[in-house]
CSV table of C-alpha atoms in Angstrom, one decimal:
chain,number,residue,atom,x,y,z
A,1,MET,CA,45.0,12.7,-10.2
A,2,ALA,CA,43.6,11.2,-7.0
A,3,GLU,CA,43.4,12.6,-3.5
A,4,VAL,CA,44.5,10.3,-0.7
A,5,LEU,CA,41.9,10.3,2.1
A,6,GLU,CA,43.5,7.7,4.4
A,7,LYS,CA,47.1,6.6,4.6
A,8,LYS,CA,48.5,3.4,6.2
A,9,GLY,CA,51.9,1.9,6.0
A,10,LYS,CA,55.3,3.2,5.0
A,11,MET,CA,54.7,3.3,1.2
A,12,TRP,CA,53.4,6.8,1.4
A,13,THR,CA,56.9,8.0,2.3
A,14,THR,CA,57.8,7.5,-1.3
A,15,THR,CA,54.4,7.7,-3.1
A,16,GLY,CA,52.3,10.7,-3.9
A,17,MET,CA,52.7,14.5,-4.0
A,18,VAL,CA,52.0,16.6,-0.9
A,19,ARG,CA,50.2,20.0,-1.3
A,20,ASP,CA,48.9,22.0,1.7
A,21,GLY,CA,49.1,18.9,3.9
A,22,LYS,CA,47.1,16.7,1.4
A,23,THR,CA,48.5,13.8,-0.6
A,24,TYR,CA,47.7,13.3,-4.2
A,25,CYS,CA,48.6,10.4,-6.4
A,26,SER,CA,49.2,10.4,-10.2
A,27,LEU,CA,47.4,8.0,-12.4
A,28,GLU,CA,50.4,5.6,-12.6
A,29,GLU,CA,50.8,5.6,-8.8
A,30,THR,CA,47.1,4.8,-8.3
A,31,LEU,CA,47.1,1.9,-10.8
A,32,TYR,CA,50.4,0.5,-9.5
A,33,LEU,CA,49.1,0.5,-5.9
A,34,ALA,CA,45.9,-1.3,-7.1
A,35,GLU,CA,48.0,-3.9,-9.0
A,36,ILE,CA,50.1,-4.8,-5.9
A,37,GLY,CA,47.0,-5.1,-3.7
A,38,ALA,CA,47.8,-2.0,-1.7
A,39,LEU,CA,44.6,-0.3,-2.8
A,40,ASP,CA,41.0,-1.5,-3.2
A,41,ILE,CA,39.1,0.6,-5.8
A,42,VAL,CA,35.4,1.1,-5.4
A,43,ASN,CA,32.8,3.3,-7.3
A,44,SER,CA,30.8,6.0,-5.6
A,45,ASP,CA,28.2,3.4,-4.8
A,46,ASP,CA,30.8,1.2,-3.0
A,47,THR,CA,30.8,-1.4,-5.7
A,48,PRO,CA,34.2,-2.7,-6.7
A,49,LEU,CA,35.9,-1.1,-9.7
A,50,PRO,CA,37.8,-3.8,-11.7
A,51,LEU,CA,41.4,-3.2,-12.7
A,52,SER,CA,40.2,-3.7,-16.3
A,53,ASP,CA,38.2,-0.4,-16.0
A,54,MET,CA,41.3,1.4,-14.6
A,55,TYR,CA,43.4,0.0,-17.5
A,56,ALA,CA,40.7,1.4,-19.9
A,57,LYS,CA,40.9,4.8,-18.2
A,58,LEU,CA,44.7,4.8,-18.7
A,59,ALA,CA,44.3,3.8,-22.4
A,60,GLU,CA,41.8,6.6,-22.9
A,61,ASP,CA,44.0,9.2,-21.1
A,62,LYS,CA,46.4,9.3,-24.1
A,63,ASN,CA,49.1,11.2,-22.1
A,64,ARG,CA,46.7,14.1,-21.4
A,65,HIS,CA,47.8,14.0,-17.7
A,66,GLY,CA,51.4,13.1,-18.5
A,67,CYS,CA,50.7,9.3,-18.4
A,68,SER,CA,50.2,6.7,-21.1
A,69,TRP,CA,50.2,2.9,-21.0
A,70,ASP,CA,53.9,2.9,-22.0
A,71,SER,CA,54.9,5.3,-19.3
A,72,PHE,CA,53.0,3.3,-16.7
A,73,GLU,CA,54.9,0.2,-17.8
A,74,VAL,CA,58.2,2.1,-17.3
A,75,TYR,CA,57.0,3.3,-13.8
A,76,ARG,CA,56.0,-0.2,-12.8
A,77,HIS,CA,59.3,-1.6,-13.9
A,78,LEU,CA,61.3,0.9,-12.0
A,79,LYS,CA,59.2,0.3,-8.8
A,80,PHE,CA,59.8,-3.4,-9.1
A,81,LEU,CA,63.5,-2.7,-9.2
A,82,GLY,CA,63.2,-0.8,-6.0
A,83,TYR,CA,63.7,2.7,-7.2
A,84,ILE,CA,61.8,5.8,-5.8
A,85,VAL,CA,60.1,7.4,-8.8
A,86,GLY,CA,58.4,10.8,-9.2
A,87,ARG,CA,57.1,12.8,-12.1
A,88,HIS,CA,60.0,14.8,-13.7
A,89,GLY,CA,60.2,18.4,-12.5
A,90,VAL,CA,57.2,18.1,-10.1
A,91,PRO,CA,58.2,18.7,-6.4
A,92,TRP,CA,57.3,16.0,-4.0
A,93,SER,CA,55.9,18.6,-1.6
A,94,MET,CA,54.9,22.3,-1.6
A,95,LYS,CA,53.8,24.1,1.6
A,96,ASN,CA,51.9,26.7,-0.4
A,97,GLY,CA,50.6,24.6,-3.3
A,98,LYS,CA,47.1,25.5,-4.3
A,99,ILE,CA,44.7,22.9,-5.6
A,100,LYS,CA,41.6,23.9,-7.6
A,101,ILE,CA,39.0,21.2,-7.7
A,102,ASP,CA,35.9,21.3,-9.9
A,103,ALA,CA,33.0,19.4,-8.4
A,104,GLN,CA,31.6,16.6,-10.5
A,105,ASP,CA,28.6,14.3,-10.2
A,106,GLY,CA,29.4,10.6,-10.2
A,107,MET,CA,32.8,11.0,-8.6
A,108,THR,CA,34.7,7.7,-8.4
A,109,GLU,CA,35.8,6.9,-4.9
A,110,PHE,CA,38.6,4.6,-3.7
A,111,ARG,CA,39.3,3.1,-0.3
A,112,GLY,CA,41.5,5.9,1.0
A,113,ILE,CA,41.6,7.7,-2.4
A,114,ARG,CA,39.0,9.7,-4.3
A,115,ASP,CA,39.4,10.1,-8.0
A,116,ARG,CA,39.4,13.8,-9.0
A,117,GLY,CA,39.1,13.5,-12.8
A,118,SER,CA,39.2,17.3,-13.3
A,119,LEU,CA,41.8,18.0,-10.5
A,120,ASP,CA,43.7,21.0,-11.7
A,121,ASN,CA,46.9,22.1,-10.0
A,122,SER,CA,48.1,25.0,-12.1
A,123,PHE,CA,51.7,24.5,-11.0
A,124,ILE,CA,51.7,20.8,-11.9
A,125,THR,CA,49.9,21.5,-15.2
A,126,GLU,CA,52.5,24.0,-16.1
A,127,MET,CA,55.3,21.6,-15.2
A,128,PHE,CA,53.8,18.9,-17.3
A,129,GLY,CA,53.5,21.3,-20.2
A,130,ASN,CA,57.2,22.0,-20.1
A,131,MET,CA,58.2,18.4,-20.1
A,132,HIS,CA,58.0,18.0,-23.9
A,133,LEU,CA,61.2,18.5,-25.8
A,134,GLY,CA,60.7,17.2,-29.3
A,135,GLU,CA,60.1,13.4,-29.6
A,136,THR,CA,62.4,12.7,-26.6
A,137,ARG,CA,61.2,14.0,-23.3
A,138,PRO,CA,62.1,13.8,-19.6
A,139,MET,CA,59.5,11.6,-17.9
A,140,PHE,CA,60.6,10.6,-14.4
A,141,ASP,CA,63.0,11.7,-11.7
A,142,VAL,CA,64.5,8.5,-10.3
A,143,TYR,CA,66.0,8.1,-6.9
A,144,PRO,CA,68.0,5.2,-5.4
A,145,PRO,CA,66.4,3.1,-2.7
A,146,ASN,CA,66.5,5.0,0.6
A,147,SER,CA,64.8,3.9,3.8
A,148,LYS,CA,65.3,7.5,5.1
A,149,PHE,CA,63.8,9.2,2.0
A,150,LYS,CA,62.0,12.5,2.8
A,151,LYS,CA,59.7,14.3,0.3
A,152,SER,CA,60.8,17.6,1.8
A,153,SER,CA,64.5,16.8,1.1
A,154,PRO,CA,64.7,13.9,-1.4
A,155,GLY,CA,68.4,14.1,-2.0
A,156,ASN,CA,70.4,13.4,-5.1
A,157,LEU,CA,68.8,11.8,-8.2
A,158,ALA,CA,70.0,8.5,-9.5
A,159,PHE,CA,69.1,9.8,-12.9
A,160,VAL,CA,66.4,11.6,-15.0
A,161,LEU,CA,64.7,9.1,-17.2
A,162,CYS,CA,63.7,10.2,-20.7
A,163,ARG,CA,61.4,8.3,-23.0
A,164,THR,CA,62.2,8.0,-26.7
A,165,SER,CA,59.8,7.0,-29.5
A,166,GLY,CA,61.4,3.7,-30.4
A,167,TYR,CA,64.6,5.0,-31.9
A,168,PRO,CA,67.8,6.5,-30.4
A,169,PRO,CA,67.6,10.3,-29.7
A,170,SER,CA,69.4,12.6,-32.1
A,171,GLU,CA,72.4,14.6,-31.1
A,172,LYS,CA,70.3,17.7,-31.0
A,173,GLU,CA,67.7,16.1,-28.7
A,174,ILE,CA,70.4,14.8,-26.3
A,175,LYS,CA,71.9,18.3,-26.1
A,176,GLU,CA,68.5,19.8,-25.4
A,177,ILE,CA,67.8,17.3,-22.7
A,178,GLU,CA,71.3,17.9,-21.1
A,179,THR,CA,70.7,21.6,-21.0
A,180,HIS,CA,67.2,21.1,-19.5
A,181,CYS,CA,68.5,18.7,-16.8
A,182,SER,CA,71.5,21.0,-15.9
A,183,GLY,CA,74.1,18.3,-15.7
A,184,ARG,CA,72.1,15.7,-13.8
A,185,PRO,CA,72.6,12.0,-14.9
A,186,ILE,CA,70.3,11.0,-17.8
A,187,LYS,CA,69.1,7.7,-19.1
A,188,PHE,CA,66.7,6.9,-21.9
A,189,CYS,CA,64.1,4.2,-22.3
A,190,THR,CA,61.9,2.6,-25.0
A,191,VAL,CA,58.9,0.3,-24.6
A,192,GLU,CA,58.3,-2.3,-27.3
A,193,HIS,CA,55.6,-4.9,-26.8
A,194,GLY,CA,55.6,-4.5,-23.0
A,195,ARG,CA,59.4,-4.8,-22.8
A,196,VAL,CA,61.2,-1.8,-21.2
A,197,SER,CA,64.8,-1.1,-22.4
A,198,PHE,CA,67.2,1.4,-21.0
A,199,LEU,CA,69.9,3.3,-22.9
A,200,SER,CA,72.7,5.6,-21.9
A,201,PHE,CA,75.3,7.5,-24.0
A,202,THR,CA,78.9,8.4,-23.3
A,203,LYS,CA,80.9,10.9,-25.2
A,204,MET,CA,84.0,9.7,-26.8
A,205,GLU,CA,86.4,10.8,-29.5
A,206,LEU,CA,87.9,8.5,-32.1
A,207,PRO,CA,91.5,9.1,-33.2
A,208,VAL,CA,92.0,10.3,-36.7
A,209,LEU,CA,93.6,7.5,-38.6
A,210,PRO,CA,96.4,8.3,-41.0
């Protein structure tokens, strides 16, 4: 997680989570902003931090903070398509959200963002822990493009995106996801060799042949 120290431009309307008036970015948001040139990353001694080092950080994360290289590729693909993307089940804003930060030496600092490697929001941590439902799990809440988007009132979802492990989800997994998502639209995705594919399923009954 990263704390935003300075915000410029309209991108922050649809990027980052707000807690007690402060904005925090997830790992995938931070890396995406760096890739598109919206964020210059520097170390605590003001020396540039190469993107390759950020890629290595993501590879080492191993989904510990709800993000992996595959999920970043999905996030980046959805952003390129123009969607508004947030972590599944994590509110965009909370007036009374409490953030506990452990001080660390050698803190990595960004232009406008400081990297809080041990940033622990108990609410977010709990939400991430509840994301896993078997091999198929909800990953992102996806909203349609909206120039009037508000984090305090994001509106209706376009769909909840669930990631599968390279094979179609079982009927049991689909039913679990449907129950978890309470009737909201659901899509599934897989990532193979950097290619993101989306799947959806429709119930249908075949007639019994004589």
